[in-house]
Structure formats: structure tokens, C-alpha cells
mmCIF file with all atom_site columns, C-alpha atoms in Angstrom:
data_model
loop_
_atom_site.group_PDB
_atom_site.id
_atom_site.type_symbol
_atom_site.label_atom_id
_atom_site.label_alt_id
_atom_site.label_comp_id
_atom_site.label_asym_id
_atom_site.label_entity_id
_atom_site.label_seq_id
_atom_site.pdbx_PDB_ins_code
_atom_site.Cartn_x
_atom_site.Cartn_y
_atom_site.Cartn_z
_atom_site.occupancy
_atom_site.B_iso_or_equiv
_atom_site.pdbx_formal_charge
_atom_site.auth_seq_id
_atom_site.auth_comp_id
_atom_site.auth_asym_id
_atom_site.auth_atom_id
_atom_site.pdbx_PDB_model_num
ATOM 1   C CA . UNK A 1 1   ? -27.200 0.840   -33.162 1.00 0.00 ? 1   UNK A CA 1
ATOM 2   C CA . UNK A 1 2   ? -27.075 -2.382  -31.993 1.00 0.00 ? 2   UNK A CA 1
ATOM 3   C CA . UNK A 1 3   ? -25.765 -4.479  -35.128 1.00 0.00 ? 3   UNK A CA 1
ATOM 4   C CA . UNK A 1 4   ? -26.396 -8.180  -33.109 1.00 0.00 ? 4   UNK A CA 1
ATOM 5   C CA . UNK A 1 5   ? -30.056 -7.137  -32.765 1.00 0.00 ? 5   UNK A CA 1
ATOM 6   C CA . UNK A 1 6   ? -30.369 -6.699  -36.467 1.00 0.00 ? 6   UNK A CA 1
ATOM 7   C CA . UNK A 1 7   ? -28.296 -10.046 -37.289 1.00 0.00 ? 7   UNK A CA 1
ATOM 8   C CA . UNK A 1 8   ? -30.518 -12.303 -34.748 1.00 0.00 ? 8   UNK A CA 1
ATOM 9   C CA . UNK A 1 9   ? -33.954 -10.736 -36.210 1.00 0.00 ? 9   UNK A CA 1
ATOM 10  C CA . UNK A 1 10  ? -32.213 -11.750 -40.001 1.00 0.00 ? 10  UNK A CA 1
ATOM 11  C CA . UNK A 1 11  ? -31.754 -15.248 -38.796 1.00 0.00 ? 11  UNK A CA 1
ATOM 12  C CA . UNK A 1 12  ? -35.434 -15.563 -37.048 1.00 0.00 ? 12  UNK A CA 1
ATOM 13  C CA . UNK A 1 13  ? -36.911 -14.030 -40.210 1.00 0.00 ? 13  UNK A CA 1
ATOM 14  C CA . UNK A 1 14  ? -35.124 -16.595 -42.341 1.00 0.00 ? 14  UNK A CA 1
ATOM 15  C CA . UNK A 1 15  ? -36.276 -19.590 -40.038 1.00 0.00 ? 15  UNK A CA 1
ATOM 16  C CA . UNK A 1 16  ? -39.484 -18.980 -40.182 1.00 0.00 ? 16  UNK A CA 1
ATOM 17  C CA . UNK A 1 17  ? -39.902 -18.075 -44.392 1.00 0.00 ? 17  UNK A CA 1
ATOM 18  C CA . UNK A 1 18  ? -37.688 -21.225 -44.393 1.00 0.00 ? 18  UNK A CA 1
ATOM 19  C CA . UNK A 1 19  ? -40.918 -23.532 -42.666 1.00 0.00 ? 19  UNK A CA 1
ATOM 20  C CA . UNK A 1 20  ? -43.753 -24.774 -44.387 1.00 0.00 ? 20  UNK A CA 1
ATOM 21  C CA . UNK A 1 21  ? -47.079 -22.547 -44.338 1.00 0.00 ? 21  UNK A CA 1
ATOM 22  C CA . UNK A 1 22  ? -49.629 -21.324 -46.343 1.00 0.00 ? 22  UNK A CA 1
ATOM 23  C CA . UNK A 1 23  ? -47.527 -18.060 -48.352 1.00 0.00 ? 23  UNK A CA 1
ATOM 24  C CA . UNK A 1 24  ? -44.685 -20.651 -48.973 1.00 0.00 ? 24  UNK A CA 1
ATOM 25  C CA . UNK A 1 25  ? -46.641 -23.548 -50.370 1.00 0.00 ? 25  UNK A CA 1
ATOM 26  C CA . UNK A 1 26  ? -48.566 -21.315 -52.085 1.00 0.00 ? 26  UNK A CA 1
ATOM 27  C CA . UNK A 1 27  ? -45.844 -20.095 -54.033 1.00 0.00 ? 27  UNK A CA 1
ATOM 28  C CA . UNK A 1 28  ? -44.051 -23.744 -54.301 1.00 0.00 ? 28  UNK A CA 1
ATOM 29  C CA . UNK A 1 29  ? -47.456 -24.689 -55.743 1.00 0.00 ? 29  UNK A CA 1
ATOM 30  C CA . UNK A 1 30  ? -47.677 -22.230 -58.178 1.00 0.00 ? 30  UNK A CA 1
ATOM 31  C CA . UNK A 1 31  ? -44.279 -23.069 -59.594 1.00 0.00 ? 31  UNK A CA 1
ATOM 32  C CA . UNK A 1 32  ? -44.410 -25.742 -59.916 1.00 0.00 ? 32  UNK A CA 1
ATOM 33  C CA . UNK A 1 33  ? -47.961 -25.670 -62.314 1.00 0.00 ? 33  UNK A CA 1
ATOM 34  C CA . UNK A 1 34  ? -47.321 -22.888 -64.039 1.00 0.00 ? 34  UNK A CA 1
ATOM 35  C CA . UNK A 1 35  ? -44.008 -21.612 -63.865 1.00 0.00 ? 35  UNK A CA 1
ATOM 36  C CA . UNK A 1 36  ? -41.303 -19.819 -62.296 1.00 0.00 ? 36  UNK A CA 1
ATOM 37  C CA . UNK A 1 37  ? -42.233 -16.071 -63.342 1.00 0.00 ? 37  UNK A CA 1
ATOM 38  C CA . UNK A 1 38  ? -46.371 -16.587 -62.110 1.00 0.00 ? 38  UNK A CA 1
ATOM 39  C CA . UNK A 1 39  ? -44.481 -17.680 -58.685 1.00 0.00 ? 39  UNK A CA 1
ATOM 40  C CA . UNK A 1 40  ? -42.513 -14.600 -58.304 1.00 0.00 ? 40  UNK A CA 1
ATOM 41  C CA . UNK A 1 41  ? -45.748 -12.713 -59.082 1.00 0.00 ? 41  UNK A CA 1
ATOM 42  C CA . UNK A 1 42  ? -47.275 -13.893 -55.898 1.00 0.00 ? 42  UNK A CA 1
ATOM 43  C CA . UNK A 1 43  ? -44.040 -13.666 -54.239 1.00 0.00 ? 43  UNK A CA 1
ATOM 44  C CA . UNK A 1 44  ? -43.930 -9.586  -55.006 1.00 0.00 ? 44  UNK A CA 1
ATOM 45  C CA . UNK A 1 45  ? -47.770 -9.073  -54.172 1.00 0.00 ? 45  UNK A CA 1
ATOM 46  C CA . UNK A 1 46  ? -46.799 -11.119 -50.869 1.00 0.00 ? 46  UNK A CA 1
ATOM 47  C CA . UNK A 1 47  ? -44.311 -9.043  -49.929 1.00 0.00 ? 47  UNK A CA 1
ATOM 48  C CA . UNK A 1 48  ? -45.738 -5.611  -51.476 1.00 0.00 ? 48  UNK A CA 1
ATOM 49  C CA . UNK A 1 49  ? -48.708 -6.817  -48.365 1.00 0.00 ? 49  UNK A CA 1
ATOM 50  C CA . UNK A 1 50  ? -46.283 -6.684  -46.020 1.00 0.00 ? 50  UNK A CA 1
ATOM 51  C CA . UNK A 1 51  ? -45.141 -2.489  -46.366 1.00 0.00 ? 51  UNK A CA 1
ATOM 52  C CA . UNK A 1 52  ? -49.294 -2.535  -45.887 1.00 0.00 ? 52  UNK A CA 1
ATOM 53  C CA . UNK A 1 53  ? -48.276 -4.458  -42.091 1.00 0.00 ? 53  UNK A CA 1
ATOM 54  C CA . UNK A 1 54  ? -45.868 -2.289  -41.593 1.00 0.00 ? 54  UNK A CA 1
ATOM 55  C CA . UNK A 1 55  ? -46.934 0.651   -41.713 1.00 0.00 ? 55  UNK A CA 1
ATOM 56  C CA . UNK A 1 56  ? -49.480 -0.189  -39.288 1.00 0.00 ? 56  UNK A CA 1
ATOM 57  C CA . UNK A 1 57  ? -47.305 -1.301  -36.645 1.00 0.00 ? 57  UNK A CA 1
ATOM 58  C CA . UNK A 1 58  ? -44.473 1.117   -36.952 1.00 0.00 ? 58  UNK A CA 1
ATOM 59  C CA . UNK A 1 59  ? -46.931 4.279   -36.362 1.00 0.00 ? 59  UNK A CA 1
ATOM 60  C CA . UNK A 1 60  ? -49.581 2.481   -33.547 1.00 0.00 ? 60  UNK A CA 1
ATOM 61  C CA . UNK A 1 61  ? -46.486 0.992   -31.644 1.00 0.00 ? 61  UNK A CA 1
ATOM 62  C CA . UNK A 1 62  ? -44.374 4.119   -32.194 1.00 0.00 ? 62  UNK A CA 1
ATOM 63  C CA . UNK A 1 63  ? -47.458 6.227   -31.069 1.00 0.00 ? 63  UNK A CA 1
ATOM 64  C CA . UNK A 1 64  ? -47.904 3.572   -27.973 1.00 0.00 ? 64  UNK A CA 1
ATOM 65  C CA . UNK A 1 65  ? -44.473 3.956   -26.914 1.00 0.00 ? 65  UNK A CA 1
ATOM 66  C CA . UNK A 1 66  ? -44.426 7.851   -27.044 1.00 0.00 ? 66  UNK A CA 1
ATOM 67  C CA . UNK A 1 67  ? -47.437 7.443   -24.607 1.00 0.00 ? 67  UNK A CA 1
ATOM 68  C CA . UNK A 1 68  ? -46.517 5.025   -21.845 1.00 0.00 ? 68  UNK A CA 1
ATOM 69  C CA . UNK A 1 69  ? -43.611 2.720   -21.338 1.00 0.00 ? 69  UNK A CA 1
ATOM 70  C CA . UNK A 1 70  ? -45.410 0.808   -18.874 1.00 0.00 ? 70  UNK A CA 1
ATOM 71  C CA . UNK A 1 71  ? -47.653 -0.515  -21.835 1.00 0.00 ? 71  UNK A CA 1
ATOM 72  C CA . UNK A 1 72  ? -45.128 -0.805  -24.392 1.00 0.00 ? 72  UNK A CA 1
ATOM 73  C CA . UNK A 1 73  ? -43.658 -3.453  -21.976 1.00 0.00 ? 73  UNK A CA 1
ATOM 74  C CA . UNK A 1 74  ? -47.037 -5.284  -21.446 1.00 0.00 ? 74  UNK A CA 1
ATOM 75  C CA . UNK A 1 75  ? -47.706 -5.585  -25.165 1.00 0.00 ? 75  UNK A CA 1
ATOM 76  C CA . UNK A 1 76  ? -43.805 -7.204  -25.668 1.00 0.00 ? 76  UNK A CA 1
ATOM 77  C CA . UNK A 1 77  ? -45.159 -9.564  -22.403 1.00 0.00 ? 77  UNK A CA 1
ATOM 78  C CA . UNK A 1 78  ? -48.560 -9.932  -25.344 1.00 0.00 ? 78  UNK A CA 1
ATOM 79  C CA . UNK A 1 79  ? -46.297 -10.577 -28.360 1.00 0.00 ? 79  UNK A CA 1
ATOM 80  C CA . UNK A 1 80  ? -43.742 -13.518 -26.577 1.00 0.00 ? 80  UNK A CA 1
ATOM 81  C CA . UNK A 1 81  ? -47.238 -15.058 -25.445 1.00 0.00 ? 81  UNK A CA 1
ATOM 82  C CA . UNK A 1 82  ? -48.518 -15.035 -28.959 1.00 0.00 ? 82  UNK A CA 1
ATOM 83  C CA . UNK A 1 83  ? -45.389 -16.056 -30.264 1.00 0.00 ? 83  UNK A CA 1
ATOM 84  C CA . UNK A 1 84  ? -45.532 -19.028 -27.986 1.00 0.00 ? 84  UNK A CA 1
ATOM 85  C CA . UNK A 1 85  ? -49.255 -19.894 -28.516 1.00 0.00 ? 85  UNK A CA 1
ATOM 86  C CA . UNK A 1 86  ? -48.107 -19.939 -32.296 1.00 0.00 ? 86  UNK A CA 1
ATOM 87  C CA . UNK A 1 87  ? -45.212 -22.525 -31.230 1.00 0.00 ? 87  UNK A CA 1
ATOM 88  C CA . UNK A 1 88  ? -48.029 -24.513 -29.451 1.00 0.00 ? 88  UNK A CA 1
ATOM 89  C CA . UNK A 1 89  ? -49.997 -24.777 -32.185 1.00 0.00 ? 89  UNK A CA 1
ATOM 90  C CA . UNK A 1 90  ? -47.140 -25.714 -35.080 1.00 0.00 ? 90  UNK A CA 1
ATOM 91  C CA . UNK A 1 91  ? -47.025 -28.762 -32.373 1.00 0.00 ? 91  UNK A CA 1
ATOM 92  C CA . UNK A 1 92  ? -50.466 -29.642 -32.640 1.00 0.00 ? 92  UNK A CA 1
ATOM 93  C CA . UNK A 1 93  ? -50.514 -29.833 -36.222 1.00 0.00 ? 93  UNK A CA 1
ATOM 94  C CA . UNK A 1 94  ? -49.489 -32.462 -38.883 1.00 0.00 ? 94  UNK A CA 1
ATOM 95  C CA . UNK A 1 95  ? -45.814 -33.086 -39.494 1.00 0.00 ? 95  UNK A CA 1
ATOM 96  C CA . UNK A 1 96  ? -47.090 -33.581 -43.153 1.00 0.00 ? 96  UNK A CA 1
ATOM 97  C CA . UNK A 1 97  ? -46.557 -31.380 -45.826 1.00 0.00 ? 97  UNK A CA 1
ATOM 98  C CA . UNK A 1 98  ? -49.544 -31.032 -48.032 1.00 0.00 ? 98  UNK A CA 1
ATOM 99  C CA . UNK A 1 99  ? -48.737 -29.682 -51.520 1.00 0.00 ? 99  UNK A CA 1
ATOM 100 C CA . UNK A 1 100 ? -52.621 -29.714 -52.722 1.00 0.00 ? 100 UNK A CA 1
ATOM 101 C CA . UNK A 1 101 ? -54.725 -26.724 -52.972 1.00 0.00 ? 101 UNK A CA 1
ATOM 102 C CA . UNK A 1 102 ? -57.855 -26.221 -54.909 1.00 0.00 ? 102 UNK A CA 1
ATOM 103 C CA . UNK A 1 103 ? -57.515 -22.735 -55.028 1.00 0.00 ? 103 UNK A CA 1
ATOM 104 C CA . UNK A 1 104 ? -54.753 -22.488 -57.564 1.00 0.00 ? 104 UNK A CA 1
ATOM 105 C CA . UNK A 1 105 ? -55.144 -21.758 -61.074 1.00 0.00 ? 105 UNK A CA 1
ATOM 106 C CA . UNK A 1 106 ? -53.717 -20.416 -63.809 1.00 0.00 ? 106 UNK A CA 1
ATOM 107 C CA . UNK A 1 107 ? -54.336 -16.098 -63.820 1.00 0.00 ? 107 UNK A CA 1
ATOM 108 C CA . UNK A 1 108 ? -52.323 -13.445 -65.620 1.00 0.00 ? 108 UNK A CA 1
ATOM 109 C CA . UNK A 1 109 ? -49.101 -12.161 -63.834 1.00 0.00 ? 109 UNK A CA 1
ATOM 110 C CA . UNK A 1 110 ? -50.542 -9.049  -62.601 1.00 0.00 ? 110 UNK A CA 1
ATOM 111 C CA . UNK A 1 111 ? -53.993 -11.242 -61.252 1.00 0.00 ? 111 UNK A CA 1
ATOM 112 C CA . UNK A 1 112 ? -51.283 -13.220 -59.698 1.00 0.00 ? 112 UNK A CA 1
ATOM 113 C CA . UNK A 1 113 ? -49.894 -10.258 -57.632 1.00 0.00 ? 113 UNK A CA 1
ATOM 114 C CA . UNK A 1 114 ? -52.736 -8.925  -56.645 1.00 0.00 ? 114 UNK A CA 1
ATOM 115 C CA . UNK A 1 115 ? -53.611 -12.448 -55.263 1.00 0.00 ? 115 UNK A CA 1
ATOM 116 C CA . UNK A 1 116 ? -50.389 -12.471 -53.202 1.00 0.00 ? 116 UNK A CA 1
ATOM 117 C CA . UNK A 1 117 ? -51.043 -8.777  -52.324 1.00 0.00 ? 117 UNK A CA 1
ATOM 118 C CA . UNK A 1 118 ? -54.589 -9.700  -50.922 1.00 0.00 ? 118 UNK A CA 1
ATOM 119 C CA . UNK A 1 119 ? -53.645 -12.647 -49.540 1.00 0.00 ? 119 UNK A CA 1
ATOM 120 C CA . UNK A 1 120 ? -51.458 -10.636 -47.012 1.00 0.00 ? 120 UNK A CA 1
ATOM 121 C CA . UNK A 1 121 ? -53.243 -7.445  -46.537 1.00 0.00 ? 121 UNK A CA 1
ATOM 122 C CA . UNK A 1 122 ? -56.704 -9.170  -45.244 1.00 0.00 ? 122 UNK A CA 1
ATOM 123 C CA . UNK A 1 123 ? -55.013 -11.393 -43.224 1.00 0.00 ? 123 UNK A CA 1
ATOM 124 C CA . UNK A 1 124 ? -55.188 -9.987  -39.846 1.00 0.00 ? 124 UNK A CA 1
ATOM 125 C CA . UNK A 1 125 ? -52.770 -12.794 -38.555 1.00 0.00 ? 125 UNK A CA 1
ATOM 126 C CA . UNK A 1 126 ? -49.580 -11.128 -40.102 1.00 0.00 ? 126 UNK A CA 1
ATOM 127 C CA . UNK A 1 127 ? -50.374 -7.721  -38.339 1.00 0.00 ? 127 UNK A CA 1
ATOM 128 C CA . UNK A 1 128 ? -50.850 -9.327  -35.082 1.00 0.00 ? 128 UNK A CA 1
ATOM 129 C CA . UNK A 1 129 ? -47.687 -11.435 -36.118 1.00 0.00 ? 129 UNK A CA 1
ATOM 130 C CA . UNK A 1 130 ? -45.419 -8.488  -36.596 1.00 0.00 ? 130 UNK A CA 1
ATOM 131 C CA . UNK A 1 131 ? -47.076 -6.131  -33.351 1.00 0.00 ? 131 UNK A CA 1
ATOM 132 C CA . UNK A 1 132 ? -45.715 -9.544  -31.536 1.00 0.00 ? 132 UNK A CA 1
ATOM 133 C CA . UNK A 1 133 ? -41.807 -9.781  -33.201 1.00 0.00 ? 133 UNK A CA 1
ATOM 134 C CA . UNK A 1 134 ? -41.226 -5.979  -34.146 1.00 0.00 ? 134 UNK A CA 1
ATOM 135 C CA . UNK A 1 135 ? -41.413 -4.530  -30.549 1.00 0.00 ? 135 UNK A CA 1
ATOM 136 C CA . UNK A 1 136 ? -39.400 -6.773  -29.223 1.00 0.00 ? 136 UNK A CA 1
ATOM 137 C CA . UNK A 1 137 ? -36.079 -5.988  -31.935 1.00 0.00 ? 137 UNK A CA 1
ATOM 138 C CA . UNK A 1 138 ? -35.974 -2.487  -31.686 1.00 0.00 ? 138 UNK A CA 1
ATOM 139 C CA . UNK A 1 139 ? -32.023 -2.173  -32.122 1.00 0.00 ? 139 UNK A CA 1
ATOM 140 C CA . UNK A 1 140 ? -31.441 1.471   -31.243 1.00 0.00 ? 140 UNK A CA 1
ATOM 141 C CA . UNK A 1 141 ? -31.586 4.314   -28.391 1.00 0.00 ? 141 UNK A CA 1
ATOM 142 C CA . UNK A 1 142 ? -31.224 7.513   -30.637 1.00 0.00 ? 142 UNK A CA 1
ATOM 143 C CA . UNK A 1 143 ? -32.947 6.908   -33.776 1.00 0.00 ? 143 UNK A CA 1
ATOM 144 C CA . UNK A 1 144 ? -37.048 7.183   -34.088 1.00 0.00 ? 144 UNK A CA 1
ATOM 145 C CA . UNK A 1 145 ? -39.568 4.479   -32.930 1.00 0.00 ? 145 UNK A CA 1
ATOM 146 C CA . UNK A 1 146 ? -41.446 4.527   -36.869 1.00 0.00 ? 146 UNK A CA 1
ATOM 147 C CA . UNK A 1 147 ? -37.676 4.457   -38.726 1.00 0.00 ? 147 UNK A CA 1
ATOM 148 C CA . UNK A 1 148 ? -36.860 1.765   -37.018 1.00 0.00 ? 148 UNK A CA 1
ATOM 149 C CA . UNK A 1 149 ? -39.874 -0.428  -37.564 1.00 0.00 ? 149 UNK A CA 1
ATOM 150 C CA . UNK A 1 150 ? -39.843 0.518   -41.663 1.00 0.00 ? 150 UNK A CA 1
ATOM 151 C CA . UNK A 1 151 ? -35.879 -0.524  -41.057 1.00 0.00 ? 151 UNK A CA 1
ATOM 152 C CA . UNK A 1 152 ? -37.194 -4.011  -39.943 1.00 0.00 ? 152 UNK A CA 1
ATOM 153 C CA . UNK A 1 153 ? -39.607 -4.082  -42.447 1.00 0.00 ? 153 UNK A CA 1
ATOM 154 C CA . UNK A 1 154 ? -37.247 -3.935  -44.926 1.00 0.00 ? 154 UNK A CA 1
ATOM 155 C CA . UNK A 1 155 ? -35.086 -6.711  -43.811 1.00 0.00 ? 155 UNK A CA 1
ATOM 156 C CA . UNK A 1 156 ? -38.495 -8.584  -43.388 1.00 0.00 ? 156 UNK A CA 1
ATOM 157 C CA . UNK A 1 157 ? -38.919 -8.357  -46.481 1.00 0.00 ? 157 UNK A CA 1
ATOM 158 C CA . UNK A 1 158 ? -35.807 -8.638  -48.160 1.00 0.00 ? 158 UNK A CA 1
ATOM 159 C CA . UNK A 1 159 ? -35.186 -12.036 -46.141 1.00 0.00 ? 159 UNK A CA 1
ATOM 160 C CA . UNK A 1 160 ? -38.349 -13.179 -47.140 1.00 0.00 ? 160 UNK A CA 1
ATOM 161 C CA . UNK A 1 161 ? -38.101 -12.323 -50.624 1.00 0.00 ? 161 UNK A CA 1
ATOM 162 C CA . UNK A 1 162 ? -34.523 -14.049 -51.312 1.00 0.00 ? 162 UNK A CA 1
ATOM 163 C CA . UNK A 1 163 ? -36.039 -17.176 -49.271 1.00 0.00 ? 163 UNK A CA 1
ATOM 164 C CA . UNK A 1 164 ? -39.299 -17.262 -50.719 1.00 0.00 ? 164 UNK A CA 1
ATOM 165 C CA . UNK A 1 165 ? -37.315 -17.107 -54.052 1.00 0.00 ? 165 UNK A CA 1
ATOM 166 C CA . UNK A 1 166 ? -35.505 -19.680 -54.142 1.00 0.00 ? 166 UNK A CA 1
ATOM 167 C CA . UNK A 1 167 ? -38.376 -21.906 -53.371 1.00 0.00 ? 167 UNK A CA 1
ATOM 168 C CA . UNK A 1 168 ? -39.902 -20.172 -56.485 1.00 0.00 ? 168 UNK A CA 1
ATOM 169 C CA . UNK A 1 169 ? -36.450 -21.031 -58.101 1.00 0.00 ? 169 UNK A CA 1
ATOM 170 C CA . UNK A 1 170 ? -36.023 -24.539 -56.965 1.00 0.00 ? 170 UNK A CA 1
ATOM 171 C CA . UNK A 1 171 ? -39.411 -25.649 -56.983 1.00 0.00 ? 171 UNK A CA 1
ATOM 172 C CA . UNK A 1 172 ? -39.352 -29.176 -58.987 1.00 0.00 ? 172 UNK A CA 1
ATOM 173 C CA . UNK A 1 173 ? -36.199 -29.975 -56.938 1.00 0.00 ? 173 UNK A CA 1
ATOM 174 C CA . UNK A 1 174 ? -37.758 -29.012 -53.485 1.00 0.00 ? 174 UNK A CA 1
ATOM 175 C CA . UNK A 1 175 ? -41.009 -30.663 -54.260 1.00 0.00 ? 175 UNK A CA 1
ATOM 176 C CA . UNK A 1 176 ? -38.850 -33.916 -55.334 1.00 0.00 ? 176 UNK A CA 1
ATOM 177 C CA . UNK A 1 177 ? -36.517 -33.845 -52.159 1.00 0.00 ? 177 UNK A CA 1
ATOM 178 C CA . UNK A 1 178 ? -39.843 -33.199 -49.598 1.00 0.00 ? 178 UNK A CA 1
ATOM 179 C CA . UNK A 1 179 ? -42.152 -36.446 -51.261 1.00 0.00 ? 179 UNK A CA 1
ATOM 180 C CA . UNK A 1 180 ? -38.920 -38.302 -50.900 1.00 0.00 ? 180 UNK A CA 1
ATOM 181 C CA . UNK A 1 181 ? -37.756 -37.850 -47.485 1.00 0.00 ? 181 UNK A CA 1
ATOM 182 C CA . UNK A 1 182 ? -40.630 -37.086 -45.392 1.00 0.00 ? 182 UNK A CA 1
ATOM 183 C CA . UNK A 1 183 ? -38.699 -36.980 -42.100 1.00 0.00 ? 183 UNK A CA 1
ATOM 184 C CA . UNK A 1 184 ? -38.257 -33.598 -43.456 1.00 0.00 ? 184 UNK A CA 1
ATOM 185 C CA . UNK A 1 185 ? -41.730 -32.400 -42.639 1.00 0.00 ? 185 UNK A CA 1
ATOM 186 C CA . UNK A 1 186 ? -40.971 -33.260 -39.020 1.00 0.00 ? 186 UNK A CA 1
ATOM 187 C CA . UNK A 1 187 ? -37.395 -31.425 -38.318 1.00 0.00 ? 187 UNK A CA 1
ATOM 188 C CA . UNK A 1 188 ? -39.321 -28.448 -40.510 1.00 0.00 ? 188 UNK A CA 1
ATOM 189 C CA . UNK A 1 189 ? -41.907 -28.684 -37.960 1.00 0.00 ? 189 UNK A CA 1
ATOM 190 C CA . UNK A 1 190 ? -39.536 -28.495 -35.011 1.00 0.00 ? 190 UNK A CA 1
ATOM 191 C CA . UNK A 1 191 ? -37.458 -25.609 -36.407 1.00 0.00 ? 191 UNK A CA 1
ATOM 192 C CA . UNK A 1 192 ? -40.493 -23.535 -36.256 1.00 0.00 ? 192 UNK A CA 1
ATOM 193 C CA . UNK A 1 193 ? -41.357 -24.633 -32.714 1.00 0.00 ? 193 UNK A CA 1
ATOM 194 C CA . UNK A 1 194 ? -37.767 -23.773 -31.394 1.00 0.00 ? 194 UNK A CA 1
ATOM 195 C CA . UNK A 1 195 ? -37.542 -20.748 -33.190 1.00 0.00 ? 195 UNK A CA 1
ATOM 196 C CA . UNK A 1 196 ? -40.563 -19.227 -32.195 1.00 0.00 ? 196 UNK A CA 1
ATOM 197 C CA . UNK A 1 197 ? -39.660 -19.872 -28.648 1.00 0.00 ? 197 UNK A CA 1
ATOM 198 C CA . UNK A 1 198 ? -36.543 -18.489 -29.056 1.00 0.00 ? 198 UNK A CA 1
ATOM 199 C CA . UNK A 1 199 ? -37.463 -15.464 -30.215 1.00 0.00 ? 199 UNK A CA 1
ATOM 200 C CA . UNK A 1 200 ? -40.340 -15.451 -27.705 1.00 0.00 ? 200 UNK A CA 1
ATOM 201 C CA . UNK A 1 201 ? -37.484 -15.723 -24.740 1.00 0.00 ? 201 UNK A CA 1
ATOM 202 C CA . UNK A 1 202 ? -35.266 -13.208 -26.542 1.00 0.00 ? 202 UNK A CA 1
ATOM 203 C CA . UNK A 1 203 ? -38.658 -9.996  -26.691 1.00 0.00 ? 203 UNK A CA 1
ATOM 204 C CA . UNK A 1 204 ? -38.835 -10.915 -22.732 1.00 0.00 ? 204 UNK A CA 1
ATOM 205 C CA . UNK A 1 205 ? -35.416 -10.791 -21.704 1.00 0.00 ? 205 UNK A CA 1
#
């Protein structure tokens, strides 16, 4: 098992929760209107969506692999191209972080998670988002294809959880320090380019 693997794809994971997009506003949003406990709602359904993701990848990759190396190889070649396309496109887009959305309102807790739930399971964009970054941290020789996916899963989601958290936690503050010092929206921006690259070098080589 190779530990490093595991300890770089923690870092990436964290990175990328850490920049602005659509789950994490959502749930800085929410926070702030109506309370910690409704954010953590959509944070669980967000991350319950993501088992759903999964799931899918770990037995079509592991089934893939069984099959024919040759192709295994050509989809990590697909997944640091997406990767990159999605660094591309964080350049294009504002270095602005826009905390308005008319789609929030005020639900019951459970409405909430199932919002957050939804919200990631008919998004086809986080599938194709993990078939690119999965393949490409497999971090052992002896142990099965499918365990290891769930394995990275897991730490998916457990990174994801404590980070999208603490922006559930921290809300008021975060939305305070971001207004403030908008420079902030730029080196959030850049993080995400770099890191997406990064990990788009590291799957090819």
C-alpha cells in the first residue's frame, strides 16, 4: 500500500472542497439564512450523493481494468484531459465570488438533505469527475480494483465533509472575510487551476 498515494489524493481532495463552486456556496448560503444545522443537512445529502458516484466508478472501472489494460491507460490519458479542460475553464470564469442564489429557501431538515442528495446524484459532472481522479490514485498492487475505489471514496468524503463543515461552521465569518478582501476570489481561483493541473500531471506520470 502505497501510504504517499493516499496522503497526495487527501491534499487534492481538500484543495478543491476548499475552492468556491456551486456545493460549497450552496451550503455557505444556506448558513448563513437559516442556520448552521439546515447547512449540515445539505452537507450530509451532498455527501450521502457521492457513495451513489462511487459505486459507479469503482465497479465500471474495476470491471474495465479486469478487461484490458491497454484501455484502463487510455481512460487515465481521458481523465488528466478532463481534469485539465476543467482547469481551463476555472480560468475563463469570474474571479468573483457570487453569494446570491434564487434557489434557496427555507425547507425542513430532511427536504434539505434530500436537496443536497439530488443535487449530487443527477449531476452527471461528479461521475465523470471522479472516473477522471479515481483511476489515476489507485495506491495498491495486491488489494482489489472495487475496495480500493470505496477506500477513496471514503476519504472523498470524509475530506469533504470536515471541509465543507467548517464552512457550514464558520459561515458569517467566511462570508465577512470574502466581501472584505476580494483578492481572495482570485488566489481561490488560481488554487483550483494549479491543483487541477497537478493532479492532471500526477494520473499521467
Amino acid at each position: 500500500m502505497n501510504t504517499e498515494i493516499l496522503i497526495s489524493f487527501c491534499l487534492a481532495v481538500f484543495a478543491l472542497a476548499l475552492s468556491p463552486g456551486p456545493d460549497n456556496i450552496f451550503v455557505l448560503v444556506q448558513s448563513i439564512r437559516f442556520g448552521k444545522k439546515y447547512a449540515f443537512a445539505v452537507v450530509a445529502g451532498l455527501m450521502t450523493g457521492c457513495l451513489v458516484h462511487t459505486s459507479l466508478v469503482a465497479f465500471g472501472v474495476s470491471l474495465l481494468i479486469a478487461k484490458n489494460e491497454m484501455l484502463f491507460m487510455l481512460l487515465k490519458i481521458f481523465g488528466a484531459a478532463y481534469l485539465l479542460f476543467l482547469a481551463y475553464k476555472v480560468y475563463r470564469s469570474s474571479n468573483q465570488i457570487n453569494f446570491s442564489n434564487d434557489e434557496f429557501e427555507a425547507k425542513p431538515i430532511f427536504g434539505l438533505f434530500r436537496q443536497g442528495f439530488m443535487m449530487n446524484v443527477l449531476n452527471p459532472k461528479v461521475s465523470l469527475f471522479f472516473l477522471a481522479l479515481f483511476p489515476g490514485f489507485l495506491f495498491s498492487e495486491e488489494l482489489n480494483e472495487t475496495l480500493q475505489f470505496y477506500v477513496l471514496g471514503v476519504l472523498f468524503i470524509l475530506v469533504s465533509f470536515l471541509v465543507f463543515g467548517s464552512i457550514a461552521f464558520l459561515a458569517g465569518s467566511l462570508k465577512t472575510y470574502l466581501e472584505k478582501h476580494q483578492h481572495s476570489g482570485v488566489f481561490l481561483k488560481w488554487m483550483q487551476i494549479v491543483v487541477f493541473i497537478g493532479i492532471a500531471i500526477f494520473i499521467l506520470f
